[in-house]
mmCIF file of C-alpha atoms and ligand atoms in Angstrom:
data_model
loop_
_atom_site.group_PDB
_atom_site.id
_atom_site.type_symbol
_atom_site.label_atom_id
_atom_site.label_comp_id
_atom_site.label_asym_id
_atom_site.label_seq_id
_atom_site.Cartn_x
_atom_site.Cartn_y
_atom_site.Cartn_z
ATOM 1 C CA UNK Q 1 131.702 81.438 110.428
ATOM 2 C CA UNK Q 2 133.531 78.078 110.534
ATOM 3 C CA UNK Q 3 130.893 75.508 109.625
ATOM 4 C CA UNK Q 4 127.605 77.060 108.597
ATOM 5 C CA UNK Q 5 124.726 74.584 108.639
ATOM 6 C CA UNK Q 6 123.706 73.263 105.236
ATOM 7 C CA UNK Q 7 120.280 73.326 103.590
ATOM 8 C CA UNK Q 8 117.907 71.705 104.263
ATOM 9 C CA UNK Q 9 118.123 72.419 107.989
ATOM 10 C CA UNK Q 10 117.170 70.315 110.978
ATOM 11 C CA UNK Q 11 114.612 72.562 112.697
ATOM 12 C CA UNK Q 12 113.084 72.223 116.176
ATOM 13 C CA UNK Q 13 109.886 74.035 117.108
ATOM 14 C CA UNK Q 14 109.793 74.356 120.905
ATOM 15 C CA UNK Q 15 106.169 74.775 122.044
ATOM 16 C CA UNK Q 16 104.862 73.216 118.821
ATOM 17 C CA UNK Q 17 101.402 72.511 120.294
ATOM 18 C CA UNK Q 18 100.777 76.120 121.352
ATOM 19 C CA UNK Q 19 98.948 78.957 119.590
ATOM 20 C CA UNK Q 20 102.203 80.466 118.259
ATOM 21 C CA UNK Q 21 103.960 77.104 117.731
ATOM 22 C CA UNK Q 22 101.234 75.875 115.385
ATOM 23 C CA UNK Q 23 101.419 79.143 113.470
ATOM 24 C CA UNK Q 24 105.219 78.766 113.157
ATOM 25 C CA UNK Q 25 104.703 75.341 111.537
ATOM 26 C CA UNK Q 26 102.217 76.877 109.075
ATOM 27 C CA UNK Q 27 104.436 79.849 108.194
ATOM 28 C CA UNK Q 28 107.582 77.683 107.738
ATOM 29 C CA UNK Q 29 105.599 75.596 105.257
ATOM 30 C CA UNK Q 30 103.896 78.510 103.450
ATOM 31 C CA UNK Q 31 107.213 80.371 103.080
ATOM 32 C CA UNK Q 32 108.886 77.161 101.829
ATOM 33 C CA UNK Q 33 111.653 77.482 104.398
ATOM 34 C CA UNK Q 34 114.298 74.795 103.648
ATOM 35 C CA UNK Q 35 113.329 72.359 106.442
ATOM 36 C CA UNK Q 36 114.723 68.827 106.323
ATOM 37 C CA UNK Q 37 114.100 67.044 109.620
ATOM 38 C CA UNK Q 38 111.476 68.769 111.771
ATOM 39 C CA UNK Q 39 111.188 68.178 115.517
ATOM 40 C CA UNK Q 40 108.017 69.239 117.317
ATOM 41 C CA UNK Q 41 108.775 69.676 121.030
ATOM 42 C CA UNK Q 42 106.414 70.332 123.942
ATOM 43 C CA UNK Q 43 105.762 69.266 127.541
ATOM 44 C CA UNK Q 44 105.114 65.695 128.711
ATOM 45 C CA UNK Q 45 101.380 66.511 128.437
ATOM 46 C CA UNK Q 46 101.618 66.434 124.629
ATOM 47 C CA UNK Q 47 104.183 63.679 124.016
ATOM 48 C CA UNK Q 48 102.816 61.258 121.416
ATOM 49 C CA UNK Q 49 100.269 63.744 120.022
ATOM 50 C CA UNK Q 50 100.656 64.823 116.411
ATOM 51 C CA UNK Q 51 100.961 68.264 114.843
ATOM 52 C CA UNK Q 52 100.796 68.935 111.107
ATOM 53 C CA UNK Q 53 103.703 70.358 109.112
ATOM 54 C CA UNK Q 54 102.235 70.891 105.643
ATOM 55 C CA UNK Q 55 100.765 67.464 104.970
ATOM 56 C CA UNK Q 56 103.328 65.692 107.199
ATOM 57 C CA UNK Q 57 102.020 64.587 110.594
ATOM 58 C CA UNK Q 58 104.819 65.012 113.167
ATOM 59 C CA UNK Q 59 104.850 63.196 116.510
ATOM 60 C CA UNK Q 60 105.428 65.540 119.432
ATOM 61 C CA UNK Q 61 108.546 64.745 121.483
ATOM 62 C CA UNK Q 62 109.539 65.861 124.969
ATOM 63 C CA UNK Q 63 111.391 69.169 125.188
ATOM 64 C CA UNK Q 64 114.599 68.158 126.995
ATOM 65 C CA UNK Q 65 118.278 69.024 126.436
ATOM 66 C CA UNK Q 66 119.051 65.981 124.284
ATOM 67 C CA UNK Q 67 116.160 66.759 121.929
ATOM 68 C CA UNK Q 68 118.430 69.485 120.450
ATOM 69 C CA UNK Q 69 121.221 67.070 119.455
ATOM 70 C CA UNK Q 70 121.924 67.690 115.730
ATOM 71 C CA UNK Q 71 119.480 70.612 115.476
ATOM 72 C CA UNK Q 72 120.560 73.615 113.331
ATOM 73 C CA UNK Q 73 117.766 76.022 114.173
ATOM 74 C CA UNK Q 74 115.298 76.318 117.082
ATOM 75 C CA UNK Q 75 112.122 78.400 116.932
ATOM 76 C CA UNK Q 76 110.944 78.698 120.536
ATOM 77 C CA UNK Q 77 107.546 79.719 121.864
ATOM 78 C CA UNK Q 78 106.950 77.878 125.115
ATOM 79 C CA UNK Q 79 107.262 80.793 127.554
ATOM 80 C CA UNK Q 80 110.171 82.497 129.304
ATOM 81 C CA UNK Q 81 110.921 79.831 131.922
ATOM 82 C CA UNK Q 82 111.212 77.058 129.316
ATOM 83 C CA UNK Q 83 113.403 79.224 127.057
ATOM 84 C CA UNK Q 84 115.688 80.190 129.928
ATOM 85 C CA UNK Q 85 116.166 76.538 130.831
ATOM 86 C CA UNK Q 86 116.427 74.928 127.396
ATOM 87 C CA UNK Q 87 117.843 77.424 124.902
ATOM 88 C CA UNK Q 88 121.329 77.498 126.492
ATOM 89 C CA UNK Q 89 121.278 73.679 126.150
ATOM 90 C CA UNK Q 90 120.384 73.997 122.460
ATOM 91 C CA UNK Q 91 123.155 76.571 121.903
ATOM 92 C CA UNK Q 92 125.656 74.239 123.663
ATOM 93 C CA UNK Q 93 124.727 71.602 121.083
ATOM 94 C CA UNK Q 94 125.386 73.975 118.176
ATOM 95 C CA UNK Q 95 121.895 75.281 117.367
ATOM 96 C CA UNK Q 96 120.913 78.889 116.707
ATOM 97 C CA UNK Q 97 117.700 79.825 118.570
ATOM 98 C CA UNK Q 98 115.034 82.357 117.660
ATOM 99 C CA UNK Q 99 113.099 82.992 120.864
ATOM 100 C CA UNK Q 100 109.575 84.368 121.104
ATOM 101 C CA UNK Q 101 109.594 84.732 124.868
ATOM 102 C CA UNK Q 102 110.672 87.823 126.793
ATOM 103 C CA UNK Q 103 113.479 85.880 128.558
ATOM 104 C CA UNK Q 104 116.457 87.253 126.608
ATOM 105 C CA UNK Q 105 115.064 90.300 124.780
ATOM 106 C CA UNK Q 106 116.846 92.955 126.803
ATOM 107 C CA UNK Q 107 120.178 91.079 127.160
ATOM 108 C CA UNK Q 108 122.973 93.196 125.666
ATOM 109 C CA UNK Q 109 124.440 90.287 123.666
ATOM 110 C CA UNK Q 110 121.084 89.119 122.248
ATOM 111 C CA UNK Q 111 119.904 90.855 119.058
ATOM 112 C CA UNK Q 112 116.238 91.924 119.110
ATOM 113 C CA UNK Q 113 115.175 91.864 115.491
ATOM 114 C CA UNK Q 114 112.360 93.019 113.227
ATOM 115 C CA UNK Q 115 113.670 92.310 109.705
ATOM 116 C CA UNK Q 116 112.055 95.411 108.120
ATOM 117 C CA UNK Q 117 113.708 97.635 110.734
ATOM 118 C CA UNK Q 118 117.094 96.255 111.923
ATOM 119 C CA UNK Q 119 118.071 93.146 109.902
ATOM 120 C CA UNK Q 120 121.768 93.977 110.385
ATOM 121 C CA UNK Q 121 121.461 93.235 114.128
ATOM 122 C CA UNK Q 122 121.239 89.481 113.387
ATOM 123 C CA UNK Q 123 124.975 89.406 112.562
ATOM 124 C CA UNK Q 124 125.934 89.989 116.215
ATOM 125 C CA UNK Q 125 124.182 86.925 117.611
ATOM 126 C CA UNK Q 126 125.874 84.460 119.998
ATOM 127 C CA UNK Q 127 123.362 81.656 119.485
ATOM 128 C CA UNK Q 128 120.151 83.365 120.593
ATOM 129 C CA UNK Q 129 118.140 85.964 118.663
ATOM 130 C CA UNK Q 130 115.035 87.411 120.304
ATOM 131 C CA UNK Q 131 111.707 88.094 118.637
ATOM 132 C CA UNK Q 132 110.108 91.231 120.142
ATOM 133 C CA UNK Q 133 106.700 91.356 121.808
ATOM 134 C CA UNK Q 134 103.754 91.289 119.370
ATOM 135 C CA UNK Q 135 102.594 94.853 120.069
ATOM 136 C CA UNK Q 136 106.152 96.173 119.651
ATOM 137 C CA UNK Q 137 106.665 94.458 116.280
ATOM 138 C CA UNK Q 138 103.646 95.941 114.520
ATOM 139 C CA UNK Q 139 104.333 99.389 115.972
ATOM 140 C CA UNK Q 140 107.994 99.562 114.883
ATOM 141 C CA UNK Q 141 107.164 98.413 111.337
ATOM 142 C CA UNK Q 142 104.772 101.373 111.020
ATOM 143 C CA UNK Q 143 107.144 103.806 112.765
ATOM 144 C CA UNK Q 144 110.276 102.971 110.754
ATOM 145 C CA UNK Q 145 109.500 104.735 107.431
ATOM 146 C CA UNK Q 146 108.122 107.754 109.315
ATOM 147 C CA UNK Q 147 111.193 107.931 111.574
ATOM 148 C CA UNK Q 148 113.460 107.825 108.503
ATOM 149 C CA UNK Q 149 111.413 110.611 106.927
ATOM 150 C CA UNK Q 150 110.929 113.111 109.782
ATOM 151 C CA UNK Q 151 112.661 111.727 112.909
ATOM 152 C CA UNK Q 152 110.451 110.767 115.836
ATOM 153 C CA UNK Q 153 110.485 112.967 118.918
ATOM 154 C CA UNK Q 154 107.749 111.275 120.983
ATOM 155 C CA UNK Q 155 105.168 108.489 120.609
ATOM 156 C CA UNK Q 156 101.871 108.018 122.475
ATOM 157 C CA UNK Q 157 100.390 104.563 121.858
ATOM 158 C CA UNK Q 158 97.268 102.776 123.086
ATOM 159 C CA UNK Q 159 96.842 99.115 122.204
ATOM 160 C CA UNK Q 160 93.703 97.028 121.715
ATOM 161 C CA UNK Q 161 95.104 93.508 122.118
ATOM 162 C CA UNK Q 162 93.345 90.263 121.297
ATOM 163 C CA UNK Q 163 93.084 87.349 123.713
ATOM 164 C CA UNK Q 164 95.221 85.067 121.493
ATOM 165 C CA UNK Q 165 98.192 87.040 122.817
ATOM 166 C CA UNK Q 166 97.678 85.048 126.018
ATOM 167 C CA UNK Q 167 97.867 81.717 124.141
ATOM 168 C CA UNK Q 168 95.305 78.984 123.774
ATOM 169 C CA UNK Q 169 94.110 79.390 127.360
ATOM 170 C CA UNK Q 170 93.492 83.093 126.730
ATOM 171 C CA UNK Q 171 91.316 82.264 123.718
ATOM 172 C CA UNK Q 172 89.412 79.576 125.637
ATOM 173 C CA UNK Q 173 88.666 81.958 128.512
ATOM 174 C CA UNK Q 174 86.977 84.543 126.246
ATOM 175 C CA UNK Q 175 84.851 81.788 124.645
ATOM 176 C CA UNK Q 176 83.841 80.267 127.980
ATOM 177 C CA UNK Q 177 82.983 83.615 129.601
ATOM 178 C CA UNK Q 178 80.968 84.744 126.564
ATOM 179 C CA UNK Q 179 78.907 81.549 126.557
ATOM 180 C CA UNK Q 180 78.456 81.673 130.355
ATOM 181 C CA UNK Q 181 77.318 85.308 130.359
ATOM 182 C CA UNK Q 182 74.863 84.830 127.471
ATOM 183 C CA UNK Q 183 73.385 81.911 129.414
ATOM 184 C CA UNK Q 184 73.304 83.804 132.733
ATOM 185 C CA UNK Q 185 75.729 81.323 134.279
ATOM 186 C CA UNK Q 186 78.715 81.945 136.574
ATOM 187 C CA UNK Q 187 82.151 82.283 134.948
ATOM 188 C CA UNK Q 188 85.818 81.935 135.945
ATOM 189 C CA UNK Q 189 88.568 84.568 135.681
ATOM 190 C CA UNK Q 190 91.972 82.847 135.542
ATOM 191 C CA UNK Q 191 94.025 83.979 132.548
ATOM 192 C CA UNK Q 192 93.162 87.644 131.931
ATOM 193 C CA UNK Q 193 93.457 90.237 134.701
ATOM 194 C CA UNK Q 194 89.658 90.674 134.892
ATOM 195 C CA UNK Q 195 86.573 89.422 133.051
ATOM 196 C CA UNK Q 196 87.366 89.924 129.354
ATOM 197 C CA UNK Q 197 83.974 89.028 127.797
ATOM 198 C CA UNK Q 198 82.002 92.234 127.046
ATOM 199 C CA UNK Q 199 84.755 94.294 128.664
ATOM 200 C CA UNK Q 200 88.099 96.072 128.099
ATOM 201 C CA UNK Q 201 90.895 95.461 130.625
ATOM 202 C CA UNK Q 202 93.674 98.060 131.030
ATOM 203 C CA UNK Q 203 96.100 95.538 132.481
ATOM 204 C CA UNK Q 204 98.238 93.020 130.567
ATOM 205 C CA UNK Q 205 100.831 91.363 132.790
ATOM 206 C CA UNK Q 206 101.866 92.518 136.244
ATOM 207 C CA UNK Q 207 102.382 96.144 137.226
ATOM 208 C CA UNK Q 208 105.984 97.338 137.303
ATOM 209 C CA UNK Q 209 107.820 100.699 137.417
ATOM 210 C CA UNK Q 210 105.813 103.922 137.765
ATOM 211 C CA UNK Q 211 102.513 101.972 137.716
ATOM 212 C CA UNK Q 212 103.008 100.871 134.097
ATOM 213 C CA UNK Q 213 102.426 97.208 133.278
ATOM 214 C CA UNK Q 214 105.186 94.954 131.990
ATOM 215 C CA UNK Q 215 103.406 94.816 128.622
ATOM 216 C CA UNK Q 216 103.508 98.619 128.427
ATOM 217 C CA UNK Q 217 107.191 98.789 129.384
ATOM 218 C CA UNK Q 218 108.023 96.282 126.615
ATOM 219 C CA UNK Q 219 106.735 98.843 124.099
ATOM 220 C CA UNK Q 220 109.184 101.376 125.533
ATOM 221 C CA UNK Q 221 112.358 99.342 126.084
ATOM 222 C CA UNK Q 222 112.084 97.004 123.089
ATOM 223 C CA UNK Q 223 111.382 99.872 120.674
ATOM 224 C CA UNK Q 224 114.405 101.803 121.969
ATOM 225 C CA UNK Q 225 116.625 98.730 121.482
ATOM 226 C CA UNK Q 226 115.331 97.937 117.974
ATOM 227 C CA UNK Q 227 115.788 101.537 116.788
ATOM 228 C CA UNK Q 228 119.040 101.859 118.754
ATOM 229 C CA UNK Q 229 117.633 105.095 120.209
ATOM 230 C CA UNK Q 230 118.090 104.755 124.003
ATOM 231 C CA UNK Q 231 116.358 108.080 124.699
ATOM 232 C CA UNK Q 232 113.281 107.657 122.476
ATOM 233 C CA UNK Q 233 110.201 108.971 124.332
ATOM 234 C CA UNK Q 234 107.224 106.597 124.302
ATOM 235 C CA UNK Q 235 104.101 106.686 126.448
ATOM 236 C CA UNK Q 236 102.111 103.418 126.249
ATOM 237 C CA UNK Q 237 98.749 102.113 127.452
ATOM 238 C CA UNK Q 238 98.140 98.402 126.777
ATOM 239 C CA UNK Q 239 94.546 97.134 126.861
ATOM 240 C CA UNK Q 240 93.150 93.617 126.440
ATOM 241 C CA UNK Q 241 89.915 93.640 124.395
ATOM 242 C CA UNK Q 242 87.396 90.861 123.675
ATOM 243 C CA UNK Q 243 88.764 90.116 120.187
ATOM 244 C CA UNK Q 244 90.009 86.617 119.337
ATOM 245 C CA UNK Q 245 92.754 87.471 116.844
ATOM 246 C CA UNK Q 246 94.584 90.619 115.783
ATOM 247 C CA UNK Q 247 96.030 93.522 117.751
ATOM 248 C CA UNK Q 248 95.069 97.129 116.935
ATOM 249 C CA UNK Q 249 97.002 100.228 118.007
ATOM 250 C CA UNK Q 250 96.209 103.926 118.075
ATOM 251 C CA UNK Q 251 99.536 105.718 117.617
ATOM 252 C CA UNK Q 252 100.220 109.434 117.896
ATOM 253 C CA UNK Q 253 103.661 110.633 116.848
ATOM 254 C CA UNK Q 254 105.431 113.951 117.258
ATOM 255 C CA UNK Q 255 108.284 114.525 114.801
ATOM 256 C CA UNK Q 256 111.397 116.726 114.755
ATOM 257 C CA UNK Q 257 110.647 117.838 111.191
ATOM 258 C CA UNK Q 258 107.386 118.690 109.388
ATOM 259 C CA UNK Q 259 105.497 115.739 107.849
ATOM 260 C CA UNK Q 260 102.209 116.025 105.973
ATOM 261 C CA UNK Q 261 99.605 113.268 106.131
ATOM 262 C CA UNK Q 262 99.964 112.857 102.351
ATOM 263 C CA UNK Q 263 103.729 112.302 102.619
ATOM 264 C CA UNK Q 264 103.239 109.947 105.609
ATOM 265 C CA UNK Q 265 100.803 107.871 103.500
ATOM 266 C CA UNK Q 266 103.274 107.858 100.622
ATOM 267 C CA UNK Q 267 106.241 106.533 102.631
ATOM 268 C CA UNK Q 268 104.056 104.029 104.500
ATOM 269 C CA UNK Q 269 102.541 102.774 101.244
ATOM 270 C CA UNK Q 270 105.999 102.117 99.779
ATOM 271 C CA UNK Q 271 107.432 100.432 102.877
ATOM 272 C CA UNK Q 272 108.097 96.681 102.752
ATOM 273 C CA UNK Q 273 105.791 94.870 105.167
ATOM 274 C CA UNK Q 274 103.156 97.621 105.369
ATOM 275 C CA UNK Q 275 99.826 97.601 103.528
ATOM 276 C CA UNK Q 276 98.061 100.949 103.534
ATOM 277 C CA UNK Q 277 94.274 100.760 103.820
ATOM 278 C CA UNK Q 278 93.280 104.388 104.158
ATOM 279 C CA UNK Q 279 90.285 105.777 102.348
ATOM 280 C CA UNK Q 280 88.005 107.725 104.691
ATOM 281 C CA UNK Q 281 85.784 108.841 101.789
ATOM 282 C CA UNK Q 282 84.780 105.179 101.378
ATOM 283 C CA UNK Q 283 84.938 104.281 105.089
ATOM 284 C CA UNK Q 284 88.042 102.125 104.510
ATOM 285 C CA UNK Q 285 90.499 101.428 107.335
ATOM 286 C CA UNK Q 286 92.095 98.277 108.732
ATOM 287 C CA UNK Q 287 90.338 96.235 111.397
ATOM 288 C CA UNK Q 288 91.368 93.218 113.474
ATOM 289 C CA UNK Q 289 88.854 91.087 111.567
ATOM 290 C CA UNK Q 290 90.757 91.791 108.315
ATOM 291 C CA UNK Q 291 94.208 90.696 109.447
ATOM 292 C CA UNK Q 292 93.795 87.000 110.247
ATOM 293 C CA UNK Q 293 96.489 84.830 108.617
ATOM 294 C CA UNK Q 294 98.158 87.844 106.994
ATOM 295 C CA UNK Q 295 101.893 88.466 107.299
ATOM 296 C CA UNK Q 296 101.774 92.239 106.711
ATOM 297 C CA UNK Q 297 101.067 95.196 108.992
ATOM 298 C CA UNK Q 298 97.922 97.127 108.043
ATOM 299 C CA UNK Q 299 97.955 100.917 108.466
ATOM 300 C CA UNK Q 300 95.130 103.426 108.101
ATOM 301 C CA UNK Q 301 93.481 106.527 109.595
ATOM 302 C CA UNK Q 302 96.676 108.477 108.761
ATOM 303 C CA UNK Q 303 95.976 112.098 109.686
ATOM 304 C CA UNK Q 304 97.599 115.293 110.893
ATOM 305 C CA UNK Q 305 97.534 116.053 114.607
ATOM 306 C CA UNK Q 306 96.556 119.738 114.675
ATOM 307 C CA UNK Q 307 97.227 119.984 118.450
ATOM 308 C CA UNK Q 308 101.043 120.015 117.958
ATOM 309 C CA UNK Q 309 103.491 121.337 115.359
ATOM 310 C CA UNK Q 310 104.686 118.175 113.614
ATOM 311 C CA UNK Q 311 102.209 115.474 114.530
ATOM 312 C CA UNK Q 312 100.625 112.463 112.823
ATOM 313 C CA UNK Q 313 98.086 109.960 114.181
ATOM 314 C CA UNK Q 314 97.468 106.511 112.765
ATOM 315 C CA UNK Q 315 95.796 103.140 113.358
ATOM 316 C CA UNK Q 316 97.865 99.988 112.999
ATOM 317 C CA UNK Q 317 96.551 96.405 112.855
ATOM 318 C CA UNK Q 318 98.341 93.051 112.557
ATOM 319 C CA UNK Q 319 97.778 89.368 113.239
ATOM 320 C CA UNK Q 320 99.611 89.018 116.547
ATOM 321 C CA UNK Q 321 100.243 85.296 116.017
ATOM 322 C CA UNK Q 322 101.692 86.006 112.525
ATOM 323 C CA UNK Q 323 103.724 89.216 112.143
ATOM 324 C CA UNK Q 324 103.565 89.640 115.922
ATOM 325 C CA UNK Q 325 105.179 86.227 116.473
ATOM 326 C CA UNK Q 326 105.480 83.377 113.948
ATOM 327 C CA UNK Q 327 106.036 85.371 110.743
ATOM 328 C CA UNK Q 328 108.645 87.629 112.317
ATOM 329 C CA UNK Q 329 110.491 84.566 113.675
ATOM 330 C CA UNK Q 330 110.463 82.869 110.263
ATOM 331 C CA UNK Q 331 111.663 86.094 108.606
ATOM 332 C CA UNK Q 332 114.614 86.081 111.044
ATOM 333 C CA UNK Q 333 115.227 82.435 110.098
ATOM 334 C CA UNK Q 334 115.328 83.514 106.451
ATOM 335 C CA UNK Q 335 117.991 86.130 107.263
ATOM 336 C CA UNK Q 336 120.060 83.362 108.905
ATOM 337 C CA UNK Q 337 119.490 81.092 105.900
ATOM 338 C CA UNK Q 338 120.713 83.780 103.486
ATOM 339 C CA UNK Q 339 123.767 84.378 105.660
ATOM 340 C CA UNK Q 340 124.600 80.665 106.079
ATOM 341 C CA UNK Q 341 124.036 80.024 102.407
ATOM 342 C CA UNK Q 342 126.366 82.863 101.396
ATOM 343 C CA UNK Q 343 128.997 81.630 103.907
ATOM 344 C CA UNK Q 344 128.993 78.091 102.509
ATOM 345 C CA UNK Q 345 129.038 79.196 98.832
HETATM 346 P P1 A2P K 401 101.921 71.667 125.972
HETATM 347 O O1 A2P K 401 100.841 71.737 124.946
HETATM 348 O O2 A2P K 401 102.522 70.284 126.065
HETATM 349 O O3 A2P K 401 101.541 72.232 127.312
HETATM 350 P P2 A2P K 401 100.222 78.483 124.512
HETATM 351 O O4 A2P K 401 101.017 79.761 124.496
HETATM 352 O O5 A2P K 401 99.227 78.392 123.404
HETATM 353 O O6 A2P K 401 99.637 78.210 125.859
HETATM 354 O O7 A2P K 401 101.308 77.303 124.237
HETATM 355 C C1 A2P K 401 102.398 77.079 125.076
HETATM 356 C C2 A2P K 401 103.343 76.046 124.440
HETATM 357 O O8 A2P K 401 104.460 75.838 125.307
HETATM 358 C C3 A2P K 401 102.706 74.682 124.256
HETATM 359 O O9 A2P K 401 103.235 74.065 123.105
HETATM 360 C C4 A2P K 401 103.143 73.962 125.515
HETATM 361 O O10 A2P K 401 103.166 72.559 125.403
HETATM 362 C C5 A2P K 401 104.553 74.468 125.652
HETATM 363 N N1 A2P K 401 105.034 74.284 127.014
HETATM 364 C C6 A2P K 401 104.502 74.755 128.159
HETATM 365 N N2 A2P K 401 105.229 74.354 129.229
HETATM 366 C C7 A2P K 401 106.237 73.596 128.747
HETATM 367 C C8 A2P K 401 107.337 72.882 129.349
HETATM 368 N N3 A2P K 401 107.530 72.868 130.664
HETATM 369 N N4 A2P K 401 108.179 72.199 128.528
HETATM 370 C C9 A2P K 401 107.990 72.219 127.205
HETATM 371 N N5 A2P K 401 106.985 72.857 126.573
HETATM 372 C C10 A2P K 401 106.120 73.549 127.341
#
């Protein structure tokens, strides 16, 4: 590493006015990331608006190639098309980019990183590091200590994903439909695949191979890449539910080796990034309503699957805008900071 950037860093948040972008600004501040100059970038629609970084109001500037001049670190969350167009421009100007979109996730020379699972992958970056999809992140954090303990053979996962995963417009559509339906008025369906108010929709994103949706295939391919297990067997169903914030997942795992529910609870409870909330005697388990603004992954309902030899079922909840997006990106930024800081010492 010839010239590592020096603290405090010049940081650009691309998509700073969006649901994830605003959360990135909050998490950078809460985690006291060493930010010097901060640039908030968005489309021409938002130029001149202000976003808050701690108690500093920041004027939004246009996301264009020259906006990355002098930037050390980019945290991007403005969608795949914007990332594909602008991140190579940022890299050309010397920045390292952490991208929340799906644009580069499966590229062989782009690390796909969840710091609790594969922090070492960051070292191989060539300017772009990808943040996995929200539902993948919370699943792999829960799977990692169990995989280390008993080796995963197969995973069956069903997700219950909140509308904030579709950004601000996804949140607004659930509100508008709910109000319209309660007032017996007509409603629009534009963002989600079908009416989401008072409903569950088993389609997130377009359909792709074998009649699985793109969202479902992300759970398969991203998990294999993060674990570096190209053959890992995963069968996903991804469902949008009328919840504003927080994704929940029902996960059933078959292991190579025996694993008791008690031992599964023990390794989960000790794992960095997981909080175990599992007390059926007192009706305690994690729920989407408990995870707002939390950085950890909540795990409960840990129990043996008596229908197979070495099986465990569990319920996993996380704030999809936090650990599923902003927090994970900032944790990757902290890995870079530690690396740069060590290189310049
Ligand atoms: P803007 O608010 O100016 O449209 P969300 O996921 O909540 O919908 O947010 C998407 C984010 O991506 C917003 O900050 C949005 O900015 C930004 N964005 C969308 N399209 C572009 C674009 N063409 N150039 C730059 N930023 C964009």
